[in-house]
Structures are given as C-alpha cells and as structure tokens.
Tab-separated table of C-alpha atoms in Angstrom:
chain	number	residue	atom	x	y	z
A	72	UNK	CA	138.825	90.954	147.346
A	73	UNK	CA	140.985	89.710	143.498
A	74	UNK	CA	140.467	88.923	140.369
A	75	UNK	CA	142.753	86.664	137.945
A	76	UNK	CA	142.058	86.626	134.094
A	77	UNK	CA	143.967	84.723	131.622
A	78	UNK	CA	142.962	85.452	127.963
A	79	UNK	CA	144.500	83.145	124.735
A	80	UNK	CA	144.360	84.450	121.226
A	81	UNK	CA	146.636	82.076	118.898
A	82	UNK	CA	150.054	82.089	120.068
A	83	UNK	CA	149.475	85.172	122.707
A	84	UNK	CA	148.470	85.203	126.332
A	85	UNK	CA	147.560	88.007	128.575
A	86	UNK	CA	146.592	87.554	132.317
A	87	UNK	CA	145.874	90.220	134.970
A	88	UNK	CA	145.446	90.132	138.740
A	89	UNK	CA	144.120	92.785	140.729
A	90	UNK	CA	144.162	92.822	144.443
A	91	UNK	CA	142.356	94.762	147.023
A	92	UNK	CA	141.690	94.822	150.813
A	93	UNK	CA	139.833	98.194	151.260
A	94	UNK	CA	141.994	100.655	152.707
A	95	UNK	CA	145.126	98.760	153.483
A	96	UNK	CA	146.167	97.183	150.200
A	97	UNK	CA	145.991	97.243	146.689
A	98	UNK	CA	148.067	95.700	143.883
A	99	UNK	CA	147.565	95.242	139.912
A	100	UNK	CA	149.802	92.733	138.105
A	101	UNK	CA	149.856	92.461	133.961
A	102	UNK	CA	151.675	89.564	132.183
A	103	UNK	CA	151.965	89.601	128.454
A	104	UNK	CA	153.694	87.203	126.117
A	105	UNK	CA	153.430	84.196	123.527
A	106	UNK	CA	152.992	80.778	124.311
A	107	UNK	CA	155.846	78.446	123.367
A	108	UNK	CA	156.405	74.567	123.001
A	109	UNK	CA	157.616	74.954	127.012
A	110	UNK	CA	154.896	76.628	128.060
A	111	UNK	CA	154.277	80.713	128.481
A	112	UNK	CA	156.991	83.179	127.397
A	113	UNK	CA	156.396	86.680	129.015
A	114	UNK	CA	157.486	89.414	126.990
A	115	UNK	CA	156.293	92.361	129.478
A	116	UNK	CA	155.222	92.808	133.092
A	117	UNK	CA	153.742	95.262	135.008
A	118	UNK	CA	153.275	95.593	139.353
A	119	UNK	CA	151.636	98.749	140.658
A	120	UNK	CA	150.955	98.746	144.772
A	121	UNK	CA	149.060	101.397	146.395
A	122	UNK	CA	149.302	105.158	145.114
A	123	UNK	CA	153.532	104.284	144.068
A	124	UNK	CA	153.814	104.346	140.159
A	125	UNK	CA	154.022	101.249	138.457
A	126	UNK	CA	157.304	98.826	137.496
A	127	UNK	CA	157.594	97.244	134.616
A	128	UNK	CA	159.637	94.546	133.330
A	129	UNK	CA	160.762	93.836	129.614
A	130	UNK	CA	161.961	90.369	127.918
A	131	UNK	CA	163.786	90.709	125.304
A	132	UNK	CA	164.543	87.242	123.859
A	133	UNK	CA	166.609	88.012	121.060
A	134	UNK	CA	169.024	89.307	123.384
A	135	UNK	CA	168.414	87.215	126.410
A	136	UNK	CA	167.790	90.387	128.826
A	137	UNK	CA	165.286	91.074	131.416
A	138	UNK	CA	165.234	94.885	131.855
A	139	UNK	CA	163.761	96.659	134.902
A	140	UNK	CA	161.884	99.916	134.646
A	141	UNK	CA	162.144	102.626	135.851
A	142	UNK	CA	165.797	102.360	137.262
A	143	UNK	CA	167.031	101.142	133.472
A	144	UNK	CA	169.020	98.056	135.066
A	145	UNK	CA	168.980	94.759	133.364
A	146	UNK	CA	169.914	91.218	133.828
A	147	UNK	CA	170.289	87.804	132.071
A	148	UNK	CA	167.013	86.092	130.517
A	149	UNK	CA	167.172	82.185	131.719
A	150	UNK	CA	165.590	79.817	129.754
A	151	UNK	CA	161.770	79.148	131.159
A	152	UNK	CA	162.056	82.413	133.258
A	153	UNK	CA	158.371	83.444	134.084
A	154	UNK	CA	157.616	86.937	135.542
A	155	UNK	CA	155.497	86.676	139.310
A	156	UNK	CA	152.241	86.407	137.229
A	157	UNK	CA	152.862	84.047	134.624
A	158	UNK	CA	154.641	82.264	137.240
A	159	UNK	CA	150.951	80.464	138.658
A	160	UNK	CA	149.939	79.512	135.560
A	161	UNK	CA	153.216	78.048	134.693
A	162	UNK	CA	153.734	75.504	137.837
A	163	UNK	CA	150.674	73.601	136.398
A	164	UNK	CA	152.481	72.900	133.268
A	165	UNK	CA	155.409	71.767	135.407
A	166	UNK	CA	153.530	69.376	137.327
A	167	UNK	CA	151.661	67.927	134.468
A	168	UNK	CA	155.165	67.224	132.431
A	169	UNK	CA	156.703	66.141	135.726
A	170	UNK	CA	154.251	64.011	137.936
A	171	UNK	CA	157.096	62.398	140.052
A	172	UNK	CA	158.812	65.618	140.138
A	173	UNK	CA	158.862	66.573	144.590
A	174	UNK	CA	161.274	69.357	144.315
A	175	UNK	CA	161.715	72.010	140.935
A	176	UNK	CA	163.382	75.348	140.257
A	177	UNK	CA	161.815	77.926	137.910
A	178	UNK	CA	163.855	81.282	137.407
A	179	UNK	CA	161.559	84.494	138.105
A	180	UNK	CA	161.640	87.948	137.338
A	181	UNK	CA	160.106	90.179	139.970
A	182	UNK	CA	159.421	93.835	139.553
A	183	UNK	CA	162.968	94.785	140.477
A	184	UNK	CA	165.190	91.582	140.132
A	185	UNK	CA	165.532	88.115	138.857
A	186	UNK	CA	165.689	84.986	141.094
A	187	UNK	CA	165.259	81.741	141.131
A	188	UNK	CA	161.920	80.337	142.957
A	189	UNK	CA	162.667	76.751	144.510
A	190	UNK	CA	159.199	74.822	144.945
A	191	UNK	CA	158.763	71.746	147.019
A	192	UNK	CA	155.485	69.364	146.547
A	193	UNK	CA	153.679	69.425	149.904
A	194	UNK	CA	151.170	66.704	148.552
A	195	UNK	CA	147.541	66.298	148.185
A	196	UNK	CA	145.053	68.472	150.257
A	197	UNK	CA	140.992	68.744	150.090
A	198	UNK	CA	140.573	72.368	150.470
A	199	UNK	CA	137.275	74.069	151.803
A	200	UNK	CA	137.097	77.236	149.565
A	201	UNK	CA	134.301	79.412	148.791
A	202	UNK	CA	133.729	78.202	145.436
A	203	UNK	CA	133.560	74.635	147.088
A	204	UNK	CA	135.369	71.544	148.549
A	205	UNK	CA	138.325	71.076	145.793
A	206	UNK	CA	140.836	68.369	145.532
A	207	UNK	CA	144.383	69.967	145.288
A	208	UNK	CA	148.288	69.399	145.259
A	209	UNK	CA	150.312	72.269	147.437
A	210	UNK	CA	153.182	73.303	146.360
A	211	UNK	CA	155.881	75.661	148.796
A	212	UNK	CA	158.547	78.027	147.936
A	213	UNK	CA	159.848	78.200	151.768
A	214	UNK	CA	161.248	81.566	153.227
A	215	UNK	CA	163.723	83.067	150.849
A	216	UNK	CA	166.755	85.093	152.665
A	217	UNK	CA	164.436	88.047	153.196
A	218	UNK	CA	161.841	85.906	154.848
A	219	UNK	CA	159.202	85.847	151.959
A	220	UNK	CA	157.249	82.605	151.426
A	221	UNK	CA	154.711	81.391	149.161
A	222	UNK	CA	152.424	78.834	148.900
A	223	UNK	CA	150.434	77.407	145.943
A	224	UNK	CA	147.507	74.801	145.645
A	225	UNK	CA	146.953	73.656	142.215
A	226	UNK	CA	143.963	71.444	141.153
A	227	UNK	CA	143.854	69.049	138.698
A	228	UNK	CA	140.283	69.354	137.886
A	229	UNK	CA	140.364	72.601	136.980
A	230	UNK	CA	143.196	72.192	134.586
A	231	UNK	CA	145.945	72.880	137.198
A	232	UNK	CA	144.576	76.073	138.063
A	233	UNK	CA	145.507	77.913	141.195
A	234	UNK	CA	142.681	77.534	143.633
A	235	UNK	CA	144.657	78.820	146.449
A	236	UNK	CA	147.530	81.213	146.698
A	237	UNK	CA	149.372	82.509	149.929
A	238	UNK	CA	152.218	84.790	150.263
A	239	UNK	CA	153.732	86.013	153.434
A	240	UNK	CA	156.049	89.018	153.519
A	241	UNK	CA	159.267	90.125	155.680
A	242	UNK	CA	156.817	92.559	157.455
A	243	UNK	CA	154.190	89.868	158.449
A	244	UNK	CA	152.123	90.528	156.092
A	245	UNK	CA	149.904	87.716	154.660
A	246	UNK	CA	147.952	87.822	151.478
A	247	UNK	CA	145.681	84.511	151.431
A	248	UNK	CA	143.545	84.437	148.139
A	249	UNK	CA	140.882	81.102	147.642
A	250	UNK	CA	138.414	80.513	144.655
A	251	UNK	CA	135.274	81.916	144.640
A	252	UNK	CA	134.428	80.839	141.239
A	253	UNK	CA	136.125	79.954	138.023
A	254	UNK	CA	134.761	80.675	134.808
A	255	UNK	CA	136.558	78.801	132.241
A	256	UNK	CA	135.513	79.126	128.233
A	257	UNK	CA	135.520	76.035	126.419
C-alpha cells in the first residue's frame, strides 16, 4: 500500500511517498524544491528503505552540484535534473510540452548517484484500476545496465498524474502501484 502527496505553496513544492508491503518492504521518499518556468526544481531528496539509515541528496543549483549523504560524494547537476520522486510529476509536464515526443531523456539524481533516464512512449492504454477505468499514456524506461526497469502510466484527464507505476529491480523484485483514489484540491 502506498500514498503519494504533492503540496504546493506559492513557488515551493513538497512531495512525499510512502510504500509498505507488510513484512516484505517499507520505504519513504521526500522531495522538496521550487517551481520554475521549466518545471520542478528539486532542492532536497531523501530515501529510506527498511531499517537502513536514510540517504539524502542536496541540490546546489548555484554551484551546479548534487551531493549525496552520508558518503559526501558529489556530481555535476544537469539542467532539468530531477530526483526519483519529482520525476513522476515532471514526466507529465514533458508530455504536455512535447506531445509528439516518442523518446526523451531526463537527468535524475538517485539516492547515491546521477544517471540519465531514457523514456520511450508506448502509447495510449485504458487501465482497469482500483480507482476505476482510466485512459492513460504509457512511458517505459527499458532495463538499465543493472536490469532495473520503470514503467509509468500518466492520465491526461487527471492533470497528467501517474496512475500506475511499475518498477522491477535487478533482484527480481517488482513494485506495482495502482491508483486507488485521487484527491485533487481546486
């Protein structure tokens, strides 16, 4: 079971995601930042999984650096870079701005390093979800070098929000989140 929240206050945003499979998996992610003319601009990201200590990512846009804690390592911040959580909302913005795009890349800061996420448009699908029948557009990030794969279905009628997210990792674990309900404030 999982809950994703997005709150906006002026030009600032805050997202949280909690995911729990009782006795199997427990994770939380947080993303905070600002909203610029080109979309979300993350400033801080954290990820906690199970009983392990949380991992944090700090974005220093003035210095154009991304620093990972607790290691203290850093890498260059790329324009339009997202964290793993803000990415889910940024995908809808990309499709709204580039409706004819069938392939695009976004730089992403994970919990320990940065990489480029290459997404392929797989086309429209009608999904039967706990929230009901929803028309969506499917994007896929094919398996990376480690075998991790990400699929995201975005619903144009729900402000391009993700209504299904399926992640498969290199160990064979799959997390498949399906929309149960959405509470969109005016």
